[in-house]
Structure formats: C-alpha cells, structure tokens
Amino acid sequence: MAGQGGNCLIDNDWICGEYVRTRSHELVDATLQHIGITLASVGIGLLVAFPLALAARRWRGVAGPVLGLTTVLYTVPSLAMFSLLVPVFGLSAAVVVTGLVLYSLTILVRNILAGLAAVPEEAREAARGMGYGPIRLLFGVELPLALPAVMAGVRIATVSTVSLTTVGALTGYGGLGNLIYEGLHSVFKAQVLTASVLCVLLAVVADVLLLGLQRLLTPWARKPRARRGAGRSGGAGEARPARNERKKAVA
Amino acid sequence: MDVVSRTWTWLATGSHWSGPDGVWHRLAEHLELTVVCLALSCAVALPLAVVLGHTGRGGALAVNLSNAGRAVPTFAVLVLLTLGPLGTYDSWPTVIALVLFAIPPLLTNAYVGMREVDRDVVEAARGMGMSGRQVIGRVELPLAMPLVMTGVRSAAVQVVATVSIAAIVGGGGLGRIITAGFRLTDTPQVVAGAVLVAALALVVEGAFVLLERWLGRRRRRGTAGADRIPGAPGADAGPVTASAA
C-alpha cells in the first residue's frame, strides 16, 4: 500500500492502507448496510415477484399489465425512482429498498415465468398421473425444474441491486454509496476508491455465492451443463445468465 | 396528497421553466449529452461488435462485458472520474462514464444479433461468391438489425438514466432539478424533477419501441420470410439489460 504512517491521508492518495486501518468500522458499517439493503430488496422482490409470476401464468389478462408495468418501472432512472418515493416514506431506508424491489421485479417475474414455461409437459403429466395436486406439482416438480432460470434472475437482480444501492446515498441510505458521496464532497480519494472497490467486490462475491447455491440446489443439472460448456468458448458458468436471460426473453 | 398539488404548482410556475436553472435549459443539456454520448458509444461499439460477430470471436468478451456492466456502480464510476485527473475538464468525466456504460448493451446485443443469423444463410451468401464485406453489409447486418436496435434502445435508456445521476456529481441535465431540490429540502421540486426525468426516460424508450416497430414493418414488407429473423424485434433481453443506472 502506498505511503507509511499517516502520509497517504495527508497526500490524499487513491490507495491508502492507513485509511482502511483507521476507518475500518465505518467501512464495515457501510458494507453491512449495503448487504442489508440488498438482501431486503432481493428478498422482498422474490416474495412479490413469485405470486405475480404465478398470476401472470394463470391468467392471460394479468400477464400483459404485469409485464408492461414492471418494464415501465424498470425504465425509470434510479434518481427519479428514489426521489418519487421520498414523499411516501420520508428519508428512510424504505425508500431505497422499495425502489430496488420495483427494479428487481422486472427481472424476477420474467425469469420465473420463463423457468416455469420451460418445464416439460411430460414431467407435469407424469406428476399428475402420480396423483400430485396443483400445489404439490408446483413446489415438488415445477419449481425445482425452473430453478436454474429463477436463480439466473436472482443473480442478475442481486448484482444490479448492489450497484444501484449506491444511488441511495442521496437519501442517506446507500451503504457504501454513502462513503462515496461523502468522499465526493470532501474530495477524499481513498474513501471513494475503497468504497467503490468494496462495492464491486460485494457484487462479485454475491454472484459467486448464488452460483454455488444454484449448483447445490440443482445437482441433476451439473453433468449436462459441463458437456454443453465444453463445446462453447469461455467459461460456461459465466455464460449462463446471459443465455437464460435470452431464452426467457424469447419465450 | 399535499405533495401532488404542490408539485403541480411547481410545474405550473413559469419561472421554473426559464433561465439557466430552468427546465428547458436542463432538458436541452440532458438531450445534448444523451445524443452525443449515444453517438460516441455507437461509433465505438457497433463496428467492433459487427467485426467480432462476423468472425465469431469475442463471445466471452460480450458476455463478460454485459455482466461487468451490471456489477459496476454507475455512481461510483462517475465520482471516481470526477475526482480523477479528468475532473478538471468540465463535462468529460460524465461523457466518459456515459459512453462506458452504454457500450455493454450495444456490443452484446449487436454481437448476439450477428451470431444468431442463420449459418445456412451466411454459407449460401458465401457460396454465391460474396466477399466478407458483402456478407456483412447485405446479409448479416440487415438480419441482425432488430437486435442491434434493441441494443441501441437499451443504451439510450441507460444514458438518459446515467445523465440524471451525473447531476449528483455536478453534471448538468434534469437531475440537477432533483439534487437542487434535495439541497433546498424542497420536496415539491424534488418530485417535479423526478417526474420530468421519469417522463423523459419513458418517452425515449417509447420512441425507440415505435421506431423498431416501424423498421420491422418496413423490413417485412420488403422481403418475404424476413419475419423469421432469429430474435425478432424486441425479443432480446431489452428490459433486463436496459437501465441499470
């Protein structure tokens, strides 16, 4: 790390070990707030998206408005989204979480729908033949089979939520974004760079953890994926979200 | 509902629309930045995507770029560029950040569009003695057009959103009305600015959707069977890759 002692703080270097040492509690607090906001947003997003997707699948009349509305919401820039929610919730974390939930809905609803639509009809027939009721069919057969697409959606939603949370600094609840915002006004370079790097790291770690979770939850999907991956150039794991996303969009 | 009426009053006040801090001037700044940055990023990304798509190389690049584009926080990049050495050149940090963020959707969509063109069609064109250049210009690019346009739409919406955020770090545009409102703790102004920004984003998105539809219709009329283009207009992950800002 550049600089020894407090020198790099005085010189306002971009990289400063002293900053990380002396302000570690601030960094930890901001990171925890960031993780909390992300978890809450994606969690609530899933809770809202799931019934929406089921309703959209069941009734054609619901599908159009749900998909249209979530797409429109996704188009609204984050600065406007958060600002529009301020009069509703006041300056609170709820503003940021609600905005991020609304953004995640587009991705989650579409991916859940696509995942359910891709379940082979034979699997459904077989389950019905075995006497599965609609609820057991959904949770025992359809959802597990739709899991890869759903998880791809969760990964995309999580990664973009982590990066969008920073804009919440405007309302004071932006996790690491708060430090970036503060650093902008005090022209404190080390703080801005450290918080930015932590933010990107957070997104990457979350993505890798979710990928691991997906592998754990879908052991049956491992072998065919490895074979498919061998045929394609580059990391098959990395290519998955994009491919699923495309499949979903075409569906 | 007090906020709604006070927001309406703000919007209806003529003095808020004129002058260097007025809506019209901010809107002009917003549009100018959007057009310049979109043009710059198209000039960088589209030729690259066409060449990569034609040769079939760079698939991993396109995928990784679109993933990275989602993971990197726009706000952080804007602040980093503003505090960096470029920060002294007034709107350069904003322009560079906007171009960087518009490239992933453009490159990814155009690349995928080029790759999804039916290989048999390309082979047939080659068999007819077309050169690489002719294959690109007459076969691949026209067939890839719907996806290219989807990329342009995503990028445009992305740029409009990012210009708003740039106001936080001192850039111009409609976002300034919001940040100024926050500084003055003037909620009606914040909401009015937000409504204007949201409306602009929706208008831009809507305009591109209409443009895509119009191009699609014209194409279908032109060549029979062209509606079987792989990845028809709007079929791509437009909404998902769109504004991550």
Short mmCIF file of C-alpha atoms in Angstrom, two decimals, chain A residues 151 155 205-218 222 225:
data_model
loop_
_atom_site.label_atom_id
_atom_site.label_comp_id
_atom_site.label_asym_id
_atom_site.label_seq_id
_atom_site.Cartn_x
_atom_site.Cartn_y
_atom_site.Cartn_z
CA MET A 151 -31.61 -18.41 -9.95
CA ARG A 155 -28.23 -13.37 -9.73
CA VAL A 205 -18.96 -12.33 -4.18
CA ALA A 206 -22.78 -12.31 -4.12
CA ASP A 207 -22.85 -13.62 -7.69
CA VAL A 208 -20.40 -16.42 -6.95
CA LEU A 209 -22.28 -17.41 -3.77
CA LEU A 210 -25.58 -17.54 -5.65
CA LEU A 211 -23.97 -19.62 -8.40
CA GLY A 212 -22.74 -22.02 -5.72
CA LEU A 213 -26.20 -22.14 -4.19
CA GLN A 214 -27.70 -22.90 -7.59
CA ARG A 215 -25.26 -25.78 -8.13
CA LEU A 216 -26.11 -27.15 -4.68
CA LEU A 217 -29.83 -26.95 -5.32
CA THR A 218 -29.75 -28.49 -8.80
CA ARG A 222 -24.40 -30.44 -13.37
CA ARG A 225 -24.04 -28.33 -18.26
#
